[in-house]
Short mmCIF file of C-alpha atoms and ligand atoms in Angstrom, two decimals:
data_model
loop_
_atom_site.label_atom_id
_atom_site.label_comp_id
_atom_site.label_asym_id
_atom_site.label_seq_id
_atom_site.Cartn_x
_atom_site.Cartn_y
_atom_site.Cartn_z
CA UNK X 1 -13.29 -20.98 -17.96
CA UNK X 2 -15.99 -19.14 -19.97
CA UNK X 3 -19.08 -19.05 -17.47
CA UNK X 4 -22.64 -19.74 -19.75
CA UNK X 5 -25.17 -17.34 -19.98
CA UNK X 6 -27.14 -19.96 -17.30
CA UNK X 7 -24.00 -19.25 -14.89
CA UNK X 8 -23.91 -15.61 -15.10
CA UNK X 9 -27.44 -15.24 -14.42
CA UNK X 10 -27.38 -17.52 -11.29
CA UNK X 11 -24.56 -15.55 -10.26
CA UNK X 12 -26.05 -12.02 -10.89
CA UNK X 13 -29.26 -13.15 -8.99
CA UNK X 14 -27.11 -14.57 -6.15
CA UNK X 15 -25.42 -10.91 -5.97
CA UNK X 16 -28.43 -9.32 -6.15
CA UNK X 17 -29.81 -10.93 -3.22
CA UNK X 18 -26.63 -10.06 -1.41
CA UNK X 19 -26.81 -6.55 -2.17
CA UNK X 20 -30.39 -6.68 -1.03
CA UNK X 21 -29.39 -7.84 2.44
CA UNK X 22 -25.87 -6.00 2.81
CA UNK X 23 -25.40 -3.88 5.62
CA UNK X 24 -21.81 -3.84 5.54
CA UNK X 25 -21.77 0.34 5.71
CA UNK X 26 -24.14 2.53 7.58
CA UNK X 27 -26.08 3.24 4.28
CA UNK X 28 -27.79 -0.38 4.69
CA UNK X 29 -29.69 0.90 7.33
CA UNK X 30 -30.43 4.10 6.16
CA UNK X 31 -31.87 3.35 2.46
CA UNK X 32 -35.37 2.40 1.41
CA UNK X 33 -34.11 -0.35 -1.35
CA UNK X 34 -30.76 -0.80 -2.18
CA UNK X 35 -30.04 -0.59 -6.18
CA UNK X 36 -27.81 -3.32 -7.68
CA UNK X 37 -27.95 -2.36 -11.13
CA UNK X 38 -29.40 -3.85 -14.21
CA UNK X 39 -29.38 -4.80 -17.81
CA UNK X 40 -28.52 -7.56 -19.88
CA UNK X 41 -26.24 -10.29 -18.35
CA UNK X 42 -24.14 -10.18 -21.28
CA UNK X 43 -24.05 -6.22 -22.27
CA UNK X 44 -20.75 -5.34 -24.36
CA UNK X 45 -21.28 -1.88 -22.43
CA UNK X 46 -21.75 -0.86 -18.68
CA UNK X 47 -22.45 2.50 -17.26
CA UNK X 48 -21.27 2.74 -13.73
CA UNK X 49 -22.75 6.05 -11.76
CA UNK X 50 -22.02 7.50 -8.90
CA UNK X 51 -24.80 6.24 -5.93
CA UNK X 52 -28.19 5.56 -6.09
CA UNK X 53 -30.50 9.34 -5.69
CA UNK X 54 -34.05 9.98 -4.20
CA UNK X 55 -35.87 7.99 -6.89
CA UNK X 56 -33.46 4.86 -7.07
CA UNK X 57 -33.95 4.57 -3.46
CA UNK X 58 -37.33 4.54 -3.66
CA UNK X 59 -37.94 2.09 -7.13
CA UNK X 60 -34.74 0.08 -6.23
CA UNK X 61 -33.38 0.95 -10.19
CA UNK X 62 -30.65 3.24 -11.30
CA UNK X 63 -31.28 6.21 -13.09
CA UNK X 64 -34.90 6.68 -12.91
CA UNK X 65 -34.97 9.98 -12.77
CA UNK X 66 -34.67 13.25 -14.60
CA UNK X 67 -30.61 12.34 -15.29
CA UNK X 68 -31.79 8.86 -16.00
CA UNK X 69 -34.36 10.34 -18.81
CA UNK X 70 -31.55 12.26 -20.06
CA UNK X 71 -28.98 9.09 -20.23
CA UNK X 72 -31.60 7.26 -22.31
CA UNK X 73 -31.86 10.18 -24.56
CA UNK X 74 -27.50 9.92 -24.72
CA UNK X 75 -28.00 6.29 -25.43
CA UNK X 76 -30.42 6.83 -28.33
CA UNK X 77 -28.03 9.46 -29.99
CA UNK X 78 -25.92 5.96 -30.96
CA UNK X 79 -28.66 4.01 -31.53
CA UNK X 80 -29.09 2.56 -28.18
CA UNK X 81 -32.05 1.68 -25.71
CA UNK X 82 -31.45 1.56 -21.66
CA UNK X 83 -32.00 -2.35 -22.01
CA UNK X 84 -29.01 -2.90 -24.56
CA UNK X 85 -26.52 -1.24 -21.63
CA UNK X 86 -25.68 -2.61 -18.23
CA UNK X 87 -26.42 -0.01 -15.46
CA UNK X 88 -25.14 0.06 -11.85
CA UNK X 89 -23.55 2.55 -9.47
CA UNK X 90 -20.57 2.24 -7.38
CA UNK X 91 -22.02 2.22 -4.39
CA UNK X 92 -25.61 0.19 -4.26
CA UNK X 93 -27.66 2.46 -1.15
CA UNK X 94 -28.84 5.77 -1.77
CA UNK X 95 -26.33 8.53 0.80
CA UNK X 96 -28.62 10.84 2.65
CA UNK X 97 -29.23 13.93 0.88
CA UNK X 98 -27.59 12.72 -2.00
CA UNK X 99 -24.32 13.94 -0.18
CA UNK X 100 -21.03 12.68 -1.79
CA UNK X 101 -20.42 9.19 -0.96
CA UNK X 102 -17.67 8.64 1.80
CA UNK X 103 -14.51 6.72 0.87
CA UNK X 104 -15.15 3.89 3.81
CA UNK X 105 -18.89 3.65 1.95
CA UNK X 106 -16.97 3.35 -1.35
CA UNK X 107 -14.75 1.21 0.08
CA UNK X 108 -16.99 -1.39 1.66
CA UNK X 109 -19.44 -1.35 -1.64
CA UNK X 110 -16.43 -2.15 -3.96
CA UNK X 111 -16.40 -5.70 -4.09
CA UNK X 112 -19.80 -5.84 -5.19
CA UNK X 113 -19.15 -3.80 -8.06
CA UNK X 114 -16.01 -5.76 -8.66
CA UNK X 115 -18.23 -8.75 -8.86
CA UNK X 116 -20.28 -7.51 -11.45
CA UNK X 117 -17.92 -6.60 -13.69
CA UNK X 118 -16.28 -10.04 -13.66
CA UNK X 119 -19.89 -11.29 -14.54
CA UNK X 120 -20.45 -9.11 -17.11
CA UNK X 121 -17.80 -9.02 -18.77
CA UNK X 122 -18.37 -6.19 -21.20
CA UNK X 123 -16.20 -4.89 -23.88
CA UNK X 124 -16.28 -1.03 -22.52
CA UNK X 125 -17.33 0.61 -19.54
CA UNK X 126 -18.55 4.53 -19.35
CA UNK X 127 -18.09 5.98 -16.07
CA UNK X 128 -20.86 8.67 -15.15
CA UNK X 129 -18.69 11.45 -12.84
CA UNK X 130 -16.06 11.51 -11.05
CA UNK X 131 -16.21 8.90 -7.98
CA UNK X 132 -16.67 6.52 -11.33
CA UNK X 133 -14.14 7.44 -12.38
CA UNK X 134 -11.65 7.59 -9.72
CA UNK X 135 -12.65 3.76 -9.44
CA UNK X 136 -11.03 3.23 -12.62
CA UNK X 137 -8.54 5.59 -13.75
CA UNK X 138 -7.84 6.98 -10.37
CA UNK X 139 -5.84 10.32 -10.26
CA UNK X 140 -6.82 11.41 -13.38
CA UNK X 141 -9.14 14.68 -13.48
CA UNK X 142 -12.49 14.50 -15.41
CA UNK X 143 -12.25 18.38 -16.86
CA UNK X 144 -9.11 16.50 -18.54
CA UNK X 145 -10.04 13.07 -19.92
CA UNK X 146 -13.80 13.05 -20.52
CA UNK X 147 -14.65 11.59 -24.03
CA UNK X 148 -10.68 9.84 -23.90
CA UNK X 149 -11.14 6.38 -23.66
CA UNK X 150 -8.50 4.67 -22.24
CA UNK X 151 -7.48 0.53 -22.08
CA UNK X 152 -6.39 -0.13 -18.53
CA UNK X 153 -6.37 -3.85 -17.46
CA UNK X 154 -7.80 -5.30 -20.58
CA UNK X 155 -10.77 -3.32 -20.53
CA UNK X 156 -11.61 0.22 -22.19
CA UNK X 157 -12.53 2.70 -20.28
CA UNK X 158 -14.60 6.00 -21.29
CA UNK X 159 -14.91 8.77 -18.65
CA UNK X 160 -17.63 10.87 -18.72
CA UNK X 161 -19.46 13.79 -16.70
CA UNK X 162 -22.37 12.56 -14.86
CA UNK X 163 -25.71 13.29 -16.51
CA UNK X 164 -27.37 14.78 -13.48
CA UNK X 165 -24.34 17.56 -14.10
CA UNK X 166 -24.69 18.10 -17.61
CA UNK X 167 -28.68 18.22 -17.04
CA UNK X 168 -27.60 21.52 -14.62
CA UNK X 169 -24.92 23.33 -17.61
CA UNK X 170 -25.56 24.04 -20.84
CA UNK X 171 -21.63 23.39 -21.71
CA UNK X 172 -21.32 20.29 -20.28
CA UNK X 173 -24.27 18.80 -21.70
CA UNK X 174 -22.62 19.33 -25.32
CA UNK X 175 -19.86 18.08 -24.16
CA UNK X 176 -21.50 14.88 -22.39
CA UNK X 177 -23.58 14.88 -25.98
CA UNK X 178 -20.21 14.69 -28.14
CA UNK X 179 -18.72 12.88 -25.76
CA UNK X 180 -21.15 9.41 -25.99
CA UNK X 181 -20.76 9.47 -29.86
CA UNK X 182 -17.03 8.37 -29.19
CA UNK X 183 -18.82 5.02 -27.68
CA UNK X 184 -20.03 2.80 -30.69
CA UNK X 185 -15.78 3.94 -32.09
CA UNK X 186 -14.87 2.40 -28.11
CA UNK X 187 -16.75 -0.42 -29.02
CA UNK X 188 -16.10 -1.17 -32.37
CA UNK X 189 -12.04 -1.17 -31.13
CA UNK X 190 -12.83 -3.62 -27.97
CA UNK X 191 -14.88 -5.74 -30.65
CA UNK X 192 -11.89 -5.98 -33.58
CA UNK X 193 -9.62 -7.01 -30.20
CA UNK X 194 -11.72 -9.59 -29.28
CA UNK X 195 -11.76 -11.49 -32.49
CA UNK X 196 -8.32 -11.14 -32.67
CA UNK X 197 -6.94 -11.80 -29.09
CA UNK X 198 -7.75 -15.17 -26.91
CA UNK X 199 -10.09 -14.54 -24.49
CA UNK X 200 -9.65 -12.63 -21.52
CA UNK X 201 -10.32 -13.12 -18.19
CA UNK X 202 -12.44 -11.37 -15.66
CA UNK X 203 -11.56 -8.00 -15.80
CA UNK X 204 -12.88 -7.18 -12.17
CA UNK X 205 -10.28 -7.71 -10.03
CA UNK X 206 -7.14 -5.83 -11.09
CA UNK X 207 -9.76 -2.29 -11.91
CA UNK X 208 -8.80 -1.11 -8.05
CA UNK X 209 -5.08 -0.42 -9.47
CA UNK X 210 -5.27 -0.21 -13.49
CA UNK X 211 -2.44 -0.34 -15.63
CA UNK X 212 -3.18 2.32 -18.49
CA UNK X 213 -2.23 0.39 -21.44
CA UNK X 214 -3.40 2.82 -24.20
CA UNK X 215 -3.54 6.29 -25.16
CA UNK X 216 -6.75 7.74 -26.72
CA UNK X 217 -7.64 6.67 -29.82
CA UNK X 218 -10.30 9.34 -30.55
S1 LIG F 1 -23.76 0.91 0.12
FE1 LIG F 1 -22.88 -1.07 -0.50
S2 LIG F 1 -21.66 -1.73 1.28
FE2 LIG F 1 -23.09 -0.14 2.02
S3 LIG F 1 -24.86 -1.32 2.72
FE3 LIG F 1 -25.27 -0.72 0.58
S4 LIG F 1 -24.60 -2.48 -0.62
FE4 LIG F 1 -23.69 -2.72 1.42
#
């Protein structure tokens, strides 16, 4: 059953407040707000980052900072603003020193994410690095697919390099650049599917193991 706009944002607020009280990994303990995500509750596109950094921790937002500044400039180059775009993390608590986040961390946090998809509901999702993508489109290296999107369980999927990387290469920030112009095509495919396909259901659930469907289009 389609869930109303009413529904999804009952739900999302209901998940918030879970993710505000989880301590289901160490990092629960350890972070100064934890950082569900945000945007509009029924975005056709959601960016999914790695883990909250120093400044998410601290305003309980993703991408605040300098990579954040940068991924708003990304989402202008296609006409976009941060508020059009749905923007979370895989895991919600900041990892000390911004170290890598552990796979128990990952794997406790998932759900959550998995939750917010089916809410959602968007048309594509952009992963931001490569725990992102490993949620996703496990196995496959980022050096190899970034820009590719790919349809596994229903839903496209377009890997990219994190921003906070690109901010620290010259090369990759082209690349990231070039890369997010292949979005609005992404989108624009998802879209002509939709009008032409029944709905689908929740995508969330069946991300942990996709099925690649699709080859690149672009
Ligand atoms: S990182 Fe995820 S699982 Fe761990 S405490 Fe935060 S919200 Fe809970």
């Amino acid at each position: 059953m389609t869930m109303t706009l009413d529904d999804k944002r009952t739900q999302l607020s209901v998940l918030n407040q879970g993710v505000g009280a989880c301590r289901a990994c160490p990092l629960g303990t350890q972070r100064t707000r934890a950082v569900p995500g945000e945007g509009p509750i029924d975005a056709e596109i959601m960016l999914i980052g790695e883990a909250p950094g120093y400044y998410e921790d601290q305003q309980g937002r993703p991408f605040v900072g300098a990579a954040g500044q940068f991924l708003e400039t990304l989402l202008a180059s296609i006409g976009l603003k941060r508020t059009d775009v749905f923007i979370a993390n895989v895991i919600k608590c900041r990892p000390p020193q911004n170290r890598d986040p552990l796979p128990e961390e990952i794997g406790a946090c998932s759900h959550w994410l998995d939750e917010q998809l089916g809410i959602i509901n968007a048309k594509v999702v952009v992963t931001l690095g490569r725990y992102s993508l490993q949620r996703f489109l496990p196995g496959n290296p980022i050096g190899r697919v970034h820009g590719q999107g790919r349809k596994a369980n229903g839903i496209w999927v377009v890997p990219m390099y994190h921003p906070a990387a690109a901010l620290h290469q010259g090369s990759l920030r082209r690349t990231i650049e070039e890369d997010f112009r292949k979005i609005p095509g992404y989108l624009a495919e998802a879209r002509r599917e939709a009008q032409s396909e029944p709905a689908q259901p929740a995508l969330a659930a069946a991300t942990a193991a996709p099925q690649v469907e699709q080859i690149p289009l672009f």
